[in-house]
Each structure stands twice: as structure tokens, then as C-alpha cells.
Amino acid sequence: EAGVAQSPRYKIIEKRQSVAFWCNPISGHATLYWYQQILGQGPKLLIQFQNNGVVDDSQLPKDRFSAERLKGVDSTLKIQPAKLEDSAVYLCASSLTGGLRTEAFFGQGTRLTVV
Amino acid sequence: DQQVKQNSPSLSVQEGRISILNCDYTNSMFDYFLWYKKYPAEGPTFLISISSIKDKNEDGRFTVFLNKSAKHLSLHIVPSQPGDSAVYFCAVIQGAQKLVFGQGTRLTINP
């Protein structure tokens, strides 16, 4: 079974530039998450989708971050404009849903460096 | 406001001994708890979970204990092996499958 795919693996941009990350979840997984992990901290949930609807985006900085999930499958996360403090690893994860308590599976992440 | 707390940033254990990682949570309504393991440059991988209807779950060398009255869970690794060196995250599922993580504990197993 293929895992969660993310690209790119690494990205370096200057502040005020824009950047986009892509995620392809495990086939059949209705729930998709985007997390931000700053060095030395735990992953922080940015946004959670169920199919193509947003379940939780309470911690997404909506003035600069946006995300969409096309047709309930792939997802993109965009930052525009980037700030220095956005330097982090961006993790995508997916899980089954339907009222089950089940684990989420993570991709390898995208390491973003803003200079 | 940290709902899931791992108060030990790091832990060092001798190979073959027991490793005990701890986690505290704030909300007594949480009903499903997980441990993830993370190696450098990789995403977290699921290790073991426990439902609030249990107080113990075991999988090989890994056992998770849940103390609901104290709002505390722990992960025991016996015996510890060098490959167990990683960062361990405690997590809870709340509401509609929302997954919330602690800050992590870096475990180092010394030969």
C-alpha cells in the first residue's frame, strides 16, 4: 500500500515570497491533515479536511496561509507572503474516518526555510 | 494552552533497560490516545494506541498505560534497543478525529 506522498522535500525561499506544498493521501482516506512542526516542538494542526470539506482550521493563519483539497483527494497548502517564522517542517497526514478512532499516517514532510 | 504535555524534553537509557516516557493531558473527555515515533528527516510513525475503556495495551516490547483519574499515560519500552532512539510524541484524538500532539521527548538509548 502506498503511503502519504508529499512534495517537495525541501524548499528555501526569501521572506515575502510565496510557496506551495502538495500532498497525496493514502487511497480511501477521507480525512487529511496539514501540520506545522517547528524545530523542538510537537506538530501543530493547521487544517483538517474530511473529504473536500474543512473540519478545523482554527490555527491556520488565514491572512497568509490557504489550503484546498481538490475532489476530496490531493491537497495543496500555500503560504503567501512567507515570513521568517514560517520556517518549519510541514507534514501532511491522512486517516480513515467514519466515527472510528484510528491512527493517522504521515508523509515525510516538506522542510521550509525562509531567509 | 497545551492540552497534551510531555514534560521531559529528553531521556537517556541504557540498552536493555526499561524506557518510560510520560504524558499528561488536561481534558477528561479525551477518549483515545496514541504514541508516535519520529526519526530525523522522516514523518512520525504510529507506534501504539489505547482507548479510554482500557488501562493497558501491549504490543511486543511496547506497553502503554492509561491512568484516567490522573489524566496521565505512559509508554514503556522493554528491553530498550539502540533503534529505539528517536523522538516520541504523545497524541490524543478529540472531537471529529482531530489529532493533537504533545511537544515530544527525545529518547537516546546508550550501548
PDB file of C-alpha atoms in Angstrom:
ATOM      1  CA  GLU A   1       0.000   0.000   0.000  1.00  0.00           C
ATOM      2  CA  ALA A   2       1.446   3.382  -0.993  1.00  0.00           C
ATOM      3  CA  GLY A   3       1.950   5.861   1.829  1.00  0.00           C
ATOM      4  CA  VAL A   4       1.258   9.583   2.029  1.00  0.00           C
ATOM      5  CA  ALA A   5       3.242  11.406  -0.648  1.00  0.00           C
ATOM      6  CA  GLN A   6       4.477  14.965  -0.209  1.00  0.00           C
ATOM      7  CA  SER A   7       6.478  17.284  -2.419  1.00  0.00           C
ATOM      8  CA  PRO A   8       8.824  18.993  -2.485  1.00  0.00           C
ATOM      9  CA  ARG A   9      11.018  17.551   0.292  1.00  0.00           C
ATOM     10  CA  TYR A  10      12.914  20.799   0.780  1.00  0.00           C
ATOM     11  CA  LYS A  11      12.286  24.411  -0.136  1.00  0.00           C
ATOM     12  CA  ILE A  12      14.267  27.584   0.502  1.00  0.00           C
ATOM     13  CA  ILE A  13      12.621  30.936  -0.214  1.00  0.00           C
ATOM     14  CA  GLU A  14      13.112  34.546   0.686  1.00  0.00           C
ATOM     15  CA  LYS A  15      10.698  36.285   3.027  1.00  0.00           C
ATOM     16  CA  ARG A  16       7.678  37.797   1.300  1.00  0.00           C
ATOM     17  CA  GLN A  17       7.826  35.172  -1.452  1.00  0.00           C
ATOM     18  CA  SER A  18       5.105  32.578  -1.891  1.00  0.00           C
ATOM     19  CA  VAL A  19       5.373  28.793  -1.698  1.00  0.00           C
ATOM     20  CA  ALA A  20       3.089  25.819  -2.208  1.00  0.00           C
ATOM     21  CA  PHE A  21       3.219  22.266  -0.893  1.00  0.00           C
ATOM     22  CA  TRP A  22       1.440  19.252  -2.309  1.00  0.00           C
ATOM     23  CA  CYS A  23       0.087  16.135  -0.626  1.00  0.00           C
ATOM     24  CA  ASN A  24      -1.400  12.919  -1.956  1.00  0.00           C
ATOM     25  CA  PRO A  25      -3.012  10.906   0.870  1.00  0.00           C
ATOM     26  CA  ILE A  26      -3.433   7.162   1.140  1.00  0.00           C
ATOM     27  CA  SER A  27      -6.151   5.945  -1.193  1.00  0.00           C
ATOM     28  CA  GLY A  28      -9.531   5.762   0.526  1.00  0.00           C
ATOM     29  CA  HIS A  29      -8.581   8.004   3.436  1.00  0.00           C
ATOM     30  CA  ALA A  30     -11.256  10.644   3.833  1.00  0.00           C
ATOM     31  CA  THR A  31      -9.501  12.706   6.490  1.00  0.00           C
ATOM     32  CA  LEU A  32      -6.445  14.791   5.584  1.00  0.00           C
ATOM     33  CA  TYR A  33      -4.376  16.939   7.937  1.00  0.00           C
ATOM     34  CA  TRP A  34      -1.713  19.589   7.488  1.00  0.00           C
ATOM     35  CA  TYR A  35       0.640  20.112  10.431  1.00  0.00           C
ATOM     36  CA  GLN A  36       3.417  22.605  11.057  1.00  0.00           C
ATOM     37  CA  GLN A  37       6.347  21.363  13.120  1.00  0.00           C
ATOM     38  CA  ILE A  38       8.808  23.973  14.317  1.00  0.00           C
ATOM     39  CA  LEU A  39      12.164  22.647  15.483  1.00  0.00           C
ATOM     40  CA  GLY A  40      11.965  21.307  19.034  1.00  0.00           C
ATOM     41  CA  GLN A  41       8.166  21.388  19.175  1.00  0.00           C
ATOM     42  CA  GLY A  42       5.359  18.945  18.522  1.00  0.00           C
ATOM     43  CA  PRO A  43       3.333  19.053  15.298  1.00  0.00           C
ATOM     44  CA  LYS A  44       0.693  21.785  15.362  1.00  0.00           C
ATOM     45  CA  LEU A  45      -2.505  21.210  13.413  1.00  0.00           C
ATOM     46  CA  LEU A  46      -3.068  23.861  10.745  1.00  0.00           C
ATOM     47  CA  ILE A  47      -6.089  22.448   8.947  1.00  0.00           C
ATOM     48  CA  GLN A  48      -8.126  19.258   8.818  1.00  0.00           C
ATOM     49  CA  PHE A  49     -10.265  18.165   5.876  1.00  0.00           C
ATOM     50  CA  GLN A  50     -12.886  15.482   5.696  1.00  0.00           C
ATOM     51  CA  ASN A  51     -13.289  14.686   2.002  1.00  0.00           C
ATOM     52  CA  ASN A  52     -13.145  18.185   0.491  1.00  0.00           C
ATOM     53  CA  GLY A  53     -14.740  19.995   3.433  1.00  0.00           C
ATOM     54  CA  VAL A  54     -12.839  21.816   6.187  1.00  0.00           C
ATOM     55  CA  VAL A  55     -13.377  20.316   9.651  1.00  0.00           C
ATOM     56  CA  ASP A  56     -10.957  22.514  11.617  1.00  0.00           C
ATOM     57  CA  ASP A  57      -8.817  25.458  10.541  1.00  0.00           C
ATOM     58  CA  SER A  58      -8.798  27.313  13.847  1.00  0.00           C
ATOM     59  CA  GLN A  59      -4.994  27.520  13.981  1.00  0.00           C
ATOM     60  CA  LEU A  60      -4.425  28.385  10.326  1.00  0.00           C
ATOM     61  CA  PRO A  61      -3.069  31.954   9.899  1.00  0.00           C
ATOM     62  CA  LYS A  62      -5.620  32.806   7.266  1.00  0.00           C
ATOM     63  CA  ASP A  63      -4.066  36.119   6.345  1.00  0.00           C
ATOM     64  CA  ARG A  64      -1.165  34.279   4.715  1.00  0.00           C
ATOM     65  CA  PHE A  65      -1.940  30.555   4.666  1.00  0.00           C
ATOM     66  CA  SER A  66      -4.502  28.833   2.478  1.00  0.00           C
ATOM     67  CA  ALA A  67      -5.276  25.207   1.724  1.00  0.00           C
ATOM     68  CA  GLU A  68      -7.576  23.296  -0.525  1.00  0.00           C
ATOM     69  CA  ARG A  69      -8.396  19.691  -1.185  1.00  0.00           C
ATOM     70  CA  LEU A  70      -9.417  19.051  -4.738  1.00  0.00           C
ATOM     71  CA  LYS A  71     -12.148  16.457  -5.282  1.00  0.00           C
ATOM     72  CA  GLY A  72     -11.515  15.123  -1.784  1.00  0.00           C
ATOM     73  CA  VAL A  73      -8.158  13.603  -2.708  1.00  0.00           C
ATOM     74  CA  ASP A  74      -4.957  15.659  -3.218  1.00  0.00           C
ATOM     75  CA  SER A  75      -4.331  18.790  -1.219  1.00  0.00           C
ATOM     76  CA  THR A  76      -2.180  21.904  -1.507  1.00  0.00           C
ATOM     77  CA  LEU A  77      -1.052  24.257   1.235  1.00  0.00           C
ATOM     78  CA  LYS A  78       0.088  27.731   0.245  1.00  0.00           C
ATOM     79  CA  ILE A  79       1.891  30.481   2.104  1.00  0.00           C
ATOM     80  CA  GLN A  80       1.807  33.994   0.687  1.00  0.00           C
ATOM     81  CA  PRO A  81       3.739  36.018   1.714  1.00  0.00           C
ATOM     82  CA  ALA A  82       6.152  33.952   3.777  1.00  0.00           C
ATOM     83  CA  LYS A  83       7.714  35.196   6.998  1.00  0.00           C
ATOM     84  CA  LEU A  84      10.895  34.080   8.732  1.00  0.00           C
ATOM     85  CA  GLU A  85       8.855  32.381  11.482  1.00  0.00           C
ATOM     86  CA  ASP A  86       7.233  30.103   8.884  1.00  0.00           C
ATOM     87  CA  SER A  87      10.470  28.111   8.720  1.00  0.00           C
ATOM     88  CA  ALA A  88       9.369  24.632   9.775  1.00  0.00           C
ATOM     89  CA  VAL A  89       8.576  21.149   8.534  1.00  0.00           C
ATOM     90  CA  TYR A  90       5.116  20.906   7.010  1.00  0.00           C
ATOM     91  CA  LEU A  91       3.611  17.477   7.494  1.00  0.00           C
ATOM     92  CA  CYS A  92       0.632  16.004   5.696  1.00  0.00           C
ATOM     93  CA  ALA A  93      -1.248  13.062   7.176  1.00  0.00           C
ATOM     94  CA  SER A  94      -4.342  11.056   6.337  1.00  0.00           C
ATOM     95  CA  SER A  95      -6.650   8.681   8.147  1.00  0.00           C
ATOM     96  CA  LEU A  96      -9.789   6.663   7.727  1.00  0.00           C
ATOM     97  CA  THR A  97     -12.868   8.223   9.172  1.00  0.00           C
ATOM     98  CA  GLY A  98     -16.479   7.316   9.767  1.00  0.00           C
ATOM     99  CA  GLY A  99     -16.546   7.640  13.533  1.00  0.00           C
ATOM    100  CA  LEU A 100     -13.662   5.277  14.072  1.00  0.00           C
ATOM    101  CA  ARG A 101     -10.825   6.142  16.390  1.00  0.00           C
ATOM    102  CA  THR A 102      -7.828   5.336  14.263  1.00  0.00           C
ATOM    103  CA  GLU A 103      -4.274   6.430  13.697  1.00  0.00           C
ATOM    104  CA  ALA A 104      -3.140   8.894  11.083  1.00  0.00           C
ATOM    105  CA  PHE A 105      -0.365   8.113   8.616  1.00  0.00           C
ATOM    106  CA  PHE A 106       2.198  10.795   7.861  1.00  0.00           C
ATOM    107  CA  GLY A 107       4.224  11.740   4.832  1.00  0.00           C
ATOM    108  CA  GLN A 108       7.931  12.564   5.084  1.00  0.00           C
ATOM    109  CA  GLY A 109       7.216  16.283   5.258  1.00  0.00           C
ATOM    110  CA  THR A 110       8.478  19.373   3.481  1.00  0.00           C
ATOM    111  CA  ARG A 111      11.226  21.320   5.190  1.00  0.00           C
ATOM    112  CA  LEU A 112      10.745  25.018   4.512  1.00  0.00           C
ATOM    113  CA  THR A 113      13.481  27.537   5.190  1.00  0.00           C
ATOM    114  CA  VAL A 114      12.600  31.220   4.876  1.00  0.00           C
ATOM    115  CA  VAL A 115      15.622  33.520   4.625  1.00  0.00           C
TER     116      VAL A 115
ATOM    117  CA  ASP B   1      -2.871  26.371  26.012  1.00  0.00           C
ATOM    118  CA  GLN B   2      -1.169  22.987  25.825  1.00  0.00           C
ATOM    119  CA  GLN B   3      -3.747  20.205  26.094  1.00  0.00           C
ATOM    120  CA  VAL B   4      -1.172  17.427  25.859  1.00  0.00           C
ATOM    121  CA  LYS B   5       2.064  17.822  27.804  1.00  0.00           C
ATOM    122  CA  GLN B   6       5.291  15.894  27.719  1.00  0.00           C
ATOM    123  CA  ASN B   7       7.352  17.499  30.445  1.00  0.00           C
ATOM    124  CA  SER B   8      10.619  15.690  29.734  1.00  0.00           C
ATOM    125  CA  PRO B   9      12.317  17.026  26.590  1.00  0.00           C
ATOM    126  CA  SER B  10      14.870  14.228  26.684  1.00  0.00           C
ATOM    127  CA  LEU B  11      15.601  10.851  28.243  1.00  0.00           C
ATOM    128  CA  SER B  12      18.714   8.710  28.165  1.00  0.00           C
ATOM    129  CA  VAL B  13      18.522   4.966  28.896  1.00  0.00           C
ATOM    130  CA  GLN B  14      21.000   2.105  28.845  1.00  0.00           C
ATOM    131  CA  GLU B  15      20.451  -0.573  26.201  1.00  0.00           C
ATOM    132  CA  GLY B  16      18.473  -3.487  27.623  1.00  0.00           C
ATOM    133  CA  ARG B  17      16.855  -1.418  30.365  1.00  0.00           C
ATOM    134  CA  ILE B  18      13.315  -0.093  30.515  1.00  0.00           C
ATOM    135  CA  SER B  19      12.436   3.265  28.938  1.00  0.00           C
ATOM    136  CA  ILE B  20       9.452   5.097  30.405  1.00  0.00           C
ATOM    137  CA  LEU B  21       8.026   8.089  28.600  1.00  0.00           C
ATOM    138  CA  ASN B  22       5.306  10.156  30.235  1.00  0.00           C
ATOM    139  CA  CYS B  23       2.440  12.298  29.027  1.00  0.00           C
ATOM    140  CA  ASP B  24      -0.229  14.347  30.801  1.00  0.00           C
ATOM    141  CA  TYR B  25      -3.443  15.701  29.342  1.00  0.00           C
ATOM    142  CA  THR B  26      -5.922  18.270  30.526  1.00  0.00           C
ATOM    143  CA  ASN B  27      -9.349  17.173  29.295  1.00  0.00           C
ATOM    144  CA  SER B  28     -11.033  14.186  30.952  1.00  0.00           C
ATOM    145  CA  MET B  29     -13.267  13.850  27.867  1.00  0.00           C
ATOM    146  CA  PHE B  30     -10.392  12.647  25.688  1.00  0.00           C
ATOM    147  CA  ASP B  31     -11.070   9.023  24.830  1.00  0.00           C
ATOM    148  CA  TYR B  32      -8.298   7.820  22.523  1.00  0.00           C
ATOM    149  CA  PHE B  33      -4.568   8.173  22.969  1.00  0.00           C
ATOM    150  CA  LEU B  34      -1.655   7.375  20.684  1.00  0.00           C
ATOM    151  CA  TRP B  35       2.118   7.297  20.670  1.00  0.00           C
ATOM    152  CA  TYR B  36       4.123   8.184  17.601  1.00  0.00           C
ATOM    153  CA  LYS B  37       7.825   7.767  16.959  1.00  0.00           C
ATOM    154  CA  LYS B  38       9.835  10.105  14.751  1.00  0.00           C
ATOM    155  CA  TYR B  39      13.268   9.666  13.215  1.00  0.00           C
ATOM    156  CA  PRO B  40      15.141  12.667  11.751  1.00  0.00           C
ATOM    157  CA  ALA B  41      14.004  13.692   8.262  1.00  0.00           C
ATOM    158  CA  GLU B  42      11.002  11.356   8.408  1.00  0.00           C
ATOM    159  CA  GLY B  43       7.367  11.832   9.277  1.00  0.00           C
ATOM    160  CA  PRO B  44       6.007  10.480  12.572  1.00  0.00           C
ATOM    161  CA  THR B  45       5.028   6.809  12.512  1.00  0.00           C
ATOM    162  CA  PHE B  46       2.297   5.291  14.618  1.00  0.00           C
ATOM    163  CA  LEU B  47       3.502   3.076  17.453  1.00  0.00           C
ATOM    164  CA  ILE B  48       0.665   2.090  19.766  1.00  0.00           C
ATOM    165  CA  SER B  49      -2.696   3.374  20.949  1.00  0.00           C
ATOM    166  CA  ILE B  50      -5.142   2.938  23.810  1.00  0.00           C
ATOM    167  CA  SER B  51      -8.819   3.607  24.257  1.00  0.00           C
ATOM    168  CA  SER B  52     -10.114   5.166  27.454  1.00  0.00           C
ATOM    169  CA  ILE B  53     -12.058   1.991  28.234  1.00  0.00           C
ATOM    170  CA  LYS B  54      -8.731   0.234  28.873  1.00  0.00           C
ATOM    171  CA  ASP B  55      -5.885   0.937  31.247  1.00  0.00           C
ATOM    172  CA  LYS B  56      -3.203  -1.052  29.434  1.00  0.00           C
ATOM    173  CA  ASN B  57      -2.340  -2.057  25.895  1.00  0.00           C
ATOM    174  CA  GLU B  58       0.656  -4.148  24.930  1.00  0.00           C
ATOM    175  CA  ASP B  59       2.382  -4.751  21.599  1.00  0.00           C
ATOM    176  CA  GLY B  60       5.636  -6.656  21.782  1.00  0.00           C
ATOM    177  CA  ARG B  61       8.198  -4.564  23.630  1.00  0.00           C
ATOM    178  CA  PHE B  62       5.839  -1.592  23.863  1.00  0.00           C
ATOM    179  CA  THR B  63       3.174  -1.123  26.524  1.00  0.00           C
ATOM    180  CA  VAL B  64       1.008   1.924  27.071  1.00  0.00           C
ATOM    181  CA  PHE B  65      -0.615   2.556  30.447  1.00  0.00           C
ATOM    182  CA  LEU B  66      -3.510   4.925  30.980  1.00  0.00           C
ATOM    183  CA  ASN B  67      -4.427   6.429  34.361  1.00  0.00           C
ATOM    184  CA  LYS B  68      -7.664   8.303  33.746  1.00  0.00           C
ATOM    185  CA  SER B  69      -8.018   9.677  37.256  1.00  0.00           C
ATOM    186  CA  ALA B  70      -4.581  11.292  36.995  1.00  0.00           C
ATOM    187  CA  LYS B  71      -5.039  12.173  33.304  1.00  0.00           C
ATOM    188  CA  HIS B  72      -1.713  10.542  32.639  1.00  0.00           C
ATOM    189  CA  LEU B  73      -0.382   7.993  30.210  1.00  0.00           C
ATOM    190  CA  SER B  74       2.990   6.397  29.840  1.00  0.00           C
ATOM    191  CA  LEU B  75       4.848   4.335  27.266  1.00  0.00           C
ATOM    192  CA  HIS B  76       7.126   1.552  28.456  1.00  0.00           C
ATOM    193  CA  ILE B  77       9.748   0.028  26.170  1.00  0.00           C
ATOM    194  CA  VAL B  78      11.307  -3.192  27.434  1.00  0.00           C
ATOM    195  CA  PRO B  79      14.038  -4.028  26.649  1.00  0.00           C
ATOM    196  CA  SER B  80      15.281  -0.802  25.080  1.00  0.00           C
ATOM    197  CA  GLN B  81      17.306  -1.162  21.877  1.00  0.00           C
ATOM    198  CA  PRO B  82      19.556   1.313  20.016  1.00  0.00           C
ATOM    199  CA  GLY B  83      16.987   1.523  17.191  1.00  0.00           C
ATOM    200  CA  ASP B  84      14.502   2.938  19.673  1.00  0.00           C
ATOM    201  CA  SER B  85      16.467   6.185  19.752  1.00  0.00           C
ATOM    202  CA  ALA B  86      14.016   8.729  18.323  1.00  0.00           C
ATOM    203  CA  VAL B  87      11.605  11.465  19.336  1.00  0.00           C
ATOM    204  CA  TYR B  88       8.368  10.125  20.831  1.00  0.00           C
ATOM    205  CA  PHE B  89       5.139  12.081  20.652  1.00  0.00           C
ATOM    206  CA  CYS B  90       2.060  11.513  22.720  1.00  0.00           C
ATOM    207  CA  ALA B  91      -1.205  12.432  20.960  1.00  0.00           C
ATOM    208  CA  VAL B  92      -4.925  12.443  21.604  1.00  0.00           C
ATOM    209  CA  ILE B  93      -7.900  12.295  19.295  1.00  0.00           C
ATOM    210  CA  GLN B  94     -10.632  14.739  20.158  1.00  0.00           C
ATOM    211  CA  GLY B  95     -13.908  15.568  18.530  1.00  0.00           C
ATOM    212  CA  ALA B  96     -14.155  14.752  14.844  1.00  0.00           C
ATOM    213  CA  GLN B  97     -10.895  12.827  14.547  1.00  0.00           C
ATOM    214  CA  LYS B  98      -8.786  15.882  15.465  1.00  0.00           C
ATOM    215  CA  LEU B  99      -5.278  14.699  16.351  1.00  0.00           C
ATOM    216  CA  VAL B 100      -3.416  16.850  18.905  1.00  0.00           C
ATOM    217  CA  PHE B 101       0.244  16.261  19.805  1.00  0.00           C
ATOM    218  CA  GLY B 102       2.474  16.872  22.785  1.00  0.00           C
ATOM    219  CA  GLN B 103       5.884  18.525  22.499  1.00  0.00           C
ATOM    220  CA  GLY B 104       7.812  15.285  22.230  1.00  0.00           C
ATOM    221  CA  THR B 105      10.532  13.514  24.227  1.00  0.00           C
ATOM    222  CA  ARG B 106      13.871  12.677  22.659  1.00  0.00           C
ATOM    223  CA  LEU B 107      14.894   9.162  23.722  1.00  0.00           C
ATOM    224  CA  THR B 108      18.529   8.123  23.452  1.00  0.00           C
ATOM    225  CA  ILE B 109      19.488   4.501  24.016  1.00  0.00           C
ATOM    226  CA  ASN B 110      23.119   4.118  25.011  1.00  0.00           C
ATOM    227  CA  PRO B 111      25.026   0.919  24.126  1.00  0.00           C
TER     228      PRO B 111
END
